[in-house]
mmCIF file of C-alpha atoms in Angstrom:
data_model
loop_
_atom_site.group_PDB
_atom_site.id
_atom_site.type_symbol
_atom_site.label_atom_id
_atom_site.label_comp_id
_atom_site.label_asym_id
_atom_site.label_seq_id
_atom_site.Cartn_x
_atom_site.Cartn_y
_atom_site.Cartn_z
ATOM 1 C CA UNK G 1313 101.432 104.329 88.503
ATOM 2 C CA UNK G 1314 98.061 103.217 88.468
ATOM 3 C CA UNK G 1315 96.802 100.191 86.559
ATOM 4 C CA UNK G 1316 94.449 101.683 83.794
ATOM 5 C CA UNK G 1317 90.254 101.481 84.603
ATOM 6 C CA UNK G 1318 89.211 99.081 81.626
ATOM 7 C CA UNK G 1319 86.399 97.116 83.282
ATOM 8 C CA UNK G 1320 82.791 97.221 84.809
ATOM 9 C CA UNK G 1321 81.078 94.316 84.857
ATOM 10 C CA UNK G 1322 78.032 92.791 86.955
ATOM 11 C CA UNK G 1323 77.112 95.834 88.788
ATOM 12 C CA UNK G 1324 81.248 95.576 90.245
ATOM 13 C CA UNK G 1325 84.344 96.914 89.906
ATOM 14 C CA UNK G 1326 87.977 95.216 89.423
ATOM 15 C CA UNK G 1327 90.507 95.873 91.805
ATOM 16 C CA UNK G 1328 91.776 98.280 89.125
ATOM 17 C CA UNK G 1329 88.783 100.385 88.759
ATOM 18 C CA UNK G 1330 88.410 101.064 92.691
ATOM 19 C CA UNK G 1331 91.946 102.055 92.198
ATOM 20 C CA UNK G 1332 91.324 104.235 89.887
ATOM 21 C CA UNK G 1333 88.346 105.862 91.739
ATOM 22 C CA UNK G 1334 90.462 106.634 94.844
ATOM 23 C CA UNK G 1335 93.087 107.981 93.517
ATOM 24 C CA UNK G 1336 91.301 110.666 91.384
ATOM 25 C CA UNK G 1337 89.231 111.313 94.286
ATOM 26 C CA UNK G 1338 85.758 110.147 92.885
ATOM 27 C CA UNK G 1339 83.771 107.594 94.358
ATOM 28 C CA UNK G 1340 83.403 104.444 93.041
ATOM 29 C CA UNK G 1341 79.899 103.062 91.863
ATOM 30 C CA UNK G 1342 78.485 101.026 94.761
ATOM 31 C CA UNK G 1343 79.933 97.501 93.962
ATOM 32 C CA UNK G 1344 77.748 94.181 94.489
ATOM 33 C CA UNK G 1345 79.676 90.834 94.349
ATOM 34 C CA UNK G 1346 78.807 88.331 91.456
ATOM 35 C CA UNK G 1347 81.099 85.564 92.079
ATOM 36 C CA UNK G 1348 84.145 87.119 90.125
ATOM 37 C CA UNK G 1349 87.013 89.164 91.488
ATOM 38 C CA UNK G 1350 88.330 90.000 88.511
ATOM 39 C CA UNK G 1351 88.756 88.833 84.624
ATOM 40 C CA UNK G 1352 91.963 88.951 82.191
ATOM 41 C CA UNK G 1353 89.789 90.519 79.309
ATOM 42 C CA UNK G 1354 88.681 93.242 81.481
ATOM 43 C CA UNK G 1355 91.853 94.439 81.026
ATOM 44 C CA UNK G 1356 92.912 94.006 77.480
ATOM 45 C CA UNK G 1357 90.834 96.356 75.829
ATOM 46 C CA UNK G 1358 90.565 100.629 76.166
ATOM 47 C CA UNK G 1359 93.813 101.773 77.911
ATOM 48 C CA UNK G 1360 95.861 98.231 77.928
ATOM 49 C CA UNK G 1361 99.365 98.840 75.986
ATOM 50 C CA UNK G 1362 99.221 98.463 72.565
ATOM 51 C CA UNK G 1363 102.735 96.579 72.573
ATOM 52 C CA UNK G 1364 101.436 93.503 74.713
ATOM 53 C CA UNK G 1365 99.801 90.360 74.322
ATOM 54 C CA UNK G 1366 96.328 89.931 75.883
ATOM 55 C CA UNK G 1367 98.048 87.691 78.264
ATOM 56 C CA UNK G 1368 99.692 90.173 80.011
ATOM 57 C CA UNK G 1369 96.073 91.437 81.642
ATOM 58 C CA UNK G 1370 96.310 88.065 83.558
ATOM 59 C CA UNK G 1371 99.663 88.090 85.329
ATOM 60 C CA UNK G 1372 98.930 90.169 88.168
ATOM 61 C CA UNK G 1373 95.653 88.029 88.418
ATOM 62 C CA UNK G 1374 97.389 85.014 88.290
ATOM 63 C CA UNK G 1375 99.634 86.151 91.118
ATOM 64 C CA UNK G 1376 97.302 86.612 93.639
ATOM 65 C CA UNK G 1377 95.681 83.588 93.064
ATOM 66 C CA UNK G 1378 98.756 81.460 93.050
ATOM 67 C CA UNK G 1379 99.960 82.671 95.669
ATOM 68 C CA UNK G 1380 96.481 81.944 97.779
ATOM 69 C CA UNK G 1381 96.642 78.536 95.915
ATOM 70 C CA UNK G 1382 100.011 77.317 96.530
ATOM 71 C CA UNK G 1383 99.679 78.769 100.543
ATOM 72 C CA UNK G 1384 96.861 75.991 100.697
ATOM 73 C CA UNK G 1385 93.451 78.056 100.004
ATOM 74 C CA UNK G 1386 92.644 76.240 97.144
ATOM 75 C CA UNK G 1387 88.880 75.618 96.412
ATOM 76 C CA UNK G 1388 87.670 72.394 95.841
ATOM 77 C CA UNK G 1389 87.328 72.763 92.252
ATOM 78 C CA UNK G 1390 90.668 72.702 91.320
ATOM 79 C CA UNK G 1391 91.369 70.221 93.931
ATOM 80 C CA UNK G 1392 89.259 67.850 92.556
ATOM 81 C CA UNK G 1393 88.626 68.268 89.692
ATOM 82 C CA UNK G 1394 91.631 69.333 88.000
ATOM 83 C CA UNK G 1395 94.436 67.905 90.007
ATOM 84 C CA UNK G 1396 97.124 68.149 86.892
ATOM 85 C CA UNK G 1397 96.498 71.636 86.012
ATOM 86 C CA UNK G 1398 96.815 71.874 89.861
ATOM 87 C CA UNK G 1399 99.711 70.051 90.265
ATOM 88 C CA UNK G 1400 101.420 72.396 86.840
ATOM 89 C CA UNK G 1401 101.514 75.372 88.745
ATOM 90 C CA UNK G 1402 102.531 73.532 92.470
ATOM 91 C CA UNK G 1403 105.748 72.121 90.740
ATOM 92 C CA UNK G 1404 106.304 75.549 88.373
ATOM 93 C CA UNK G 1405 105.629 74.301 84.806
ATOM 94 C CA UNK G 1406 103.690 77.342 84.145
ATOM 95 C CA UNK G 1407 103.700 80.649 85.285
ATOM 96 C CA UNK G 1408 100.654 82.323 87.451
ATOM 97 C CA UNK G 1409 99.469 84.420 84.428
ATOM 98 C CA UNK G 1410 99.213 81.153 82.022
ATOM 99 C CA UNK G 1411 98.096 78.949 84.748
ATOM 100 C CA UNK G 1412 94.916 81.469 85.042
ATOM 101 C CA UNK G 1413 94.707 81.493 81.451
ATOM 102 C CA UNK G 1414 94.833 77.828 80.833
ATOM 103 C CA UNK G 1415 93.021 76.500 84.416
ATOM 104 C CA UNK G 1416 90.678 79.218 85.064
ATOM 105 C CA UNK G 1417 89.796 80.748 81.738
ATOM 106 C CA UNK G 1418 91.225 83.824 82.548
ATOM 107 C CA UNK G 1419 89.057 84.738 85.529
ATOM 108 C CA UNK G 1420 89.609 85.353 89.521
ATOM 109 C CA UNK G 1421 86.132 83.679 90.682
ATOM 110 C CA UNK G 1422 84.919 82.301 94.293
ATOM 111 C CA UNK G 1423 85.670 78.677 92.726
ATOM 112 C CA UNK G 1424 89.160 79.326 92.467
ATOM 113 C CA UNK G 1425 89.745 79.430 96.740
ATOM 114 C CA UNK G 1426 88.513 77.654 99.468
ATOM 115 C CA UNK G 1427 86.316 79.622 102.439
ATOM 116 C CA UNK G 1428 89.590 81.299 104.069
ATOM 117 C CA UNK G 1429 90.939 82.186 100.774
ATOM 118 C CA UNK G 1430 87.817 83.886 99.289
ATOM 119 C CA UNK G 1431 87.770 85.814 103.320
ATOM 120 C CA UNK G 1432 91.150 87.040 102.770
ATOM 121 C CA UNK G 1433 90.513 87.818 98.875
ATOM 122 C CA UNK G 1434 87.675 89.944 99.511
ATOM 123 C CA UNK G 1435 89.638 92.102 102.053
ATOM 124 C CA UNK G 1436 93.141 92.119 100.613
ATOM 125 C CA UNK G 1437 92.316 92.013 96.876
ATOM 126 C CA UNK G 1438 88.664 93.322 96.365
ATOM 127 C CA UNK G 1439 87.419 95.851 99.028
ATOM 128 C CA UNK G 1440 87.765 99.616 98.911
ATOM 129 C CA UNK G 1441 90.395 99.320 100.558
ATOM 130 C CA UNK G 1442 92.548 97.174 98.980
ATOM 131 C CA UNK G 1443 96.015 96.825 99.157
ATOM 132 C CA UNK G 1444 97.294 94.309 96.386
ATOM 133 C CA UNK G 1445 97.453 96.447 93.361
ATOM 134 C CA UNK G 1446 99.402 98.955 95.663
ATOM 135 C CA UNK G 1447 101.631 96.157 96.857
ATOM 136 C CA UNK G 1448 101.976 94.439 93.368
ATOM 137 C CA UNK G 1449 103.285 98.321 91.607
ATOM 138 C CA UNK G 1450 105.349 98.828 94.537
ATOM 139 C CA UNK G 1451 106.904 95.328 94.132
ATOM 140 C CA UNK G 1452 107.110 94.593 90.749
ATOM 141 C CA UNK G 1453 106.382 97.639 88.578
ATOM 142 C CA UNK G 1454 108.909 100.290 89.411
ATOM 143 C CA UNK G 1455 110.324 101.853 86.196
ATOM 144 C CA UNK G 1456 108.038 99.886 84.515
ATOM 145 C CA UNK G 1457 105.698 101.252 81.400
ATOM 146 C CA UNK G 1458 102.566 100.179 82.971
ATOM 147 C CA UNK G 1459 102.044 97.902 85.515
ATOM 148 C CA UNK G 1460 100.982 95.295 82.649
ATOM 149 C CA UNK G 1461 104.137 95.305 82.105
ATOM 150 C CA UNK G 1462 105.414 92.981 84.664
ATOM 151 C CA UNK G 1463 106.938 89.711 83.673
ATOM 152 C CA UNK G 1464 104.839 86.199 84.092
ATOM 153 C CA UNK G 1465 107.866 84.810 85.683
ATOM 154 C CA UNK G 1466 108.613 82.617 88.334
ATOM 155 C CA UNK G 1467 111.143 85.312 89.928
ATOM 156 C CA UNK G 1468 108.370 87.954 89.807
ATOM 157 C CA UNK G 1469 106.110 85.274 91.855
ATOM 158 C CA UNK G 1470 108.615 84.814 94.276
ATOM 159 C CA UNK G 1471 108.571 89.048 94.897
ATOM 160 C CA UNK G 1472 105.113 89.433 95.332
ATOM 161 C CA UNK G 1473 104.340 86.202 97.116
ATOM 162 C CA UNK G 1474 106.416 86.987 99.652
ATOM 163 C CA UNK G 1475 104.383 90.422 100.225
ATOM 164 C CA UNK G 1476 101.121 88.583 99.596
ATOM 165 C CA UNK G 1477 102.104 85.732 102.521
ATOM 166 C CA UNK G 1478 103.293 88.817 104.857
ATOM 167 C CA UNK G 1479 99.497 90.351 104.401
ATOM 168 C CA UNK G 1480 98.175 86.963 104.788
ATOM 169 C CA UNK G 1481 99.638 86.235 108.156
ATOM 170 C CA UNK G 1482 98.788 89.809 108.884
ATOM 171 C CA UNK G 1483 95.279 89.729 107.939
ATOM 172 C CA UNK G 1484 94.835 86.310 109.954
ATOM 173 C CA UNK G 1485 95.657 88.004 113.167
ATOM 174 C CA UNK G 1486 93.317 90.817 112.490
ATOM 175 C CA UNK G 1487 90.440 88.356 112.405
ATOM 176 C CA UNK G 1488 91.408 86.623 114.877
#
């Protein structure tokens, strides 16, 4: 299932929209980085399921990034400057999805990870070639409506975080 193609923004695509390009064999627009990986409110509009709160376009944003955060590539903003929002998601008060919603104002940026992280975001999560969505359906969306459909939940984290710490430590020894 493929997550549906709801935003362009900035010259650049979401993850989703590359996605979308590959699989129905038409190129993507050439892509230019602004600073923003992705946005919640990207997703909530055109194709996004009718039956869903807005927050579900931020759960398999929020994800990712907790994931990145909690493995130690967070960026200095949320380090220093918002240490109990910071320290809400470390000790599982609130899910990835509302943690993105509530810390980062819905959006993926460059602020959110440190150098590493933003490295390993760009290949894993942003490129043409990336492999999160594909990992994120394949983990959490089987027999799912839409992939918007997976749960903000703790349990969910702990599924995809282990695939997104297995493409981490992958990704590391490709670089070297």
């Amino acid at each position: 299932m493929i997550l549906p193609a709801t935003a362009q923004q900035n010259n650049g695509l979401c993850g989703q929209c590359a996605m979308r390009a590959r699989a129905t064999a038409q190129p993507p627009p050439k892509r230019t980085f602004s600073g923003k990986y992705d946005d919640a409110d990207w997703h909530y509009g055109g194709d996004f399921p009718s039956d869903l709160p807005n927050a579900a376009g931020a759960t398999h944003i929020g994800m990712f990034v907790a994931s990145c955060i909690l493995q130690g590539l967070v960026g200095e903003l949320h380090a220093e400057d918002f240490p109990e929002e910071l320290e809400g998601l470390q000790s599982r008060e609130i899910t990835p999805g509302a943690w993105l919603i509530a810390a980062c104002d819905e959006k993926f940026t460059d602020e959110e990870l440190n150098d590493e992280g933003n490295a390993f975001a760009m290949d894993y999560y942003y490129s043409d070639g990336a492999q999160y969505l594909s990992d994120y359906e394949r983990t959490l969306c089987r027999g799912l409506k839409t992939a918007y459909h997976a749960q903000d939940t703790w349990e969910s984290f702990d599924k995809i975080d282990k695939v997104i710490r297995e493409r981490f430590t992958e990704w590391r020894k490709r670089i070297g």
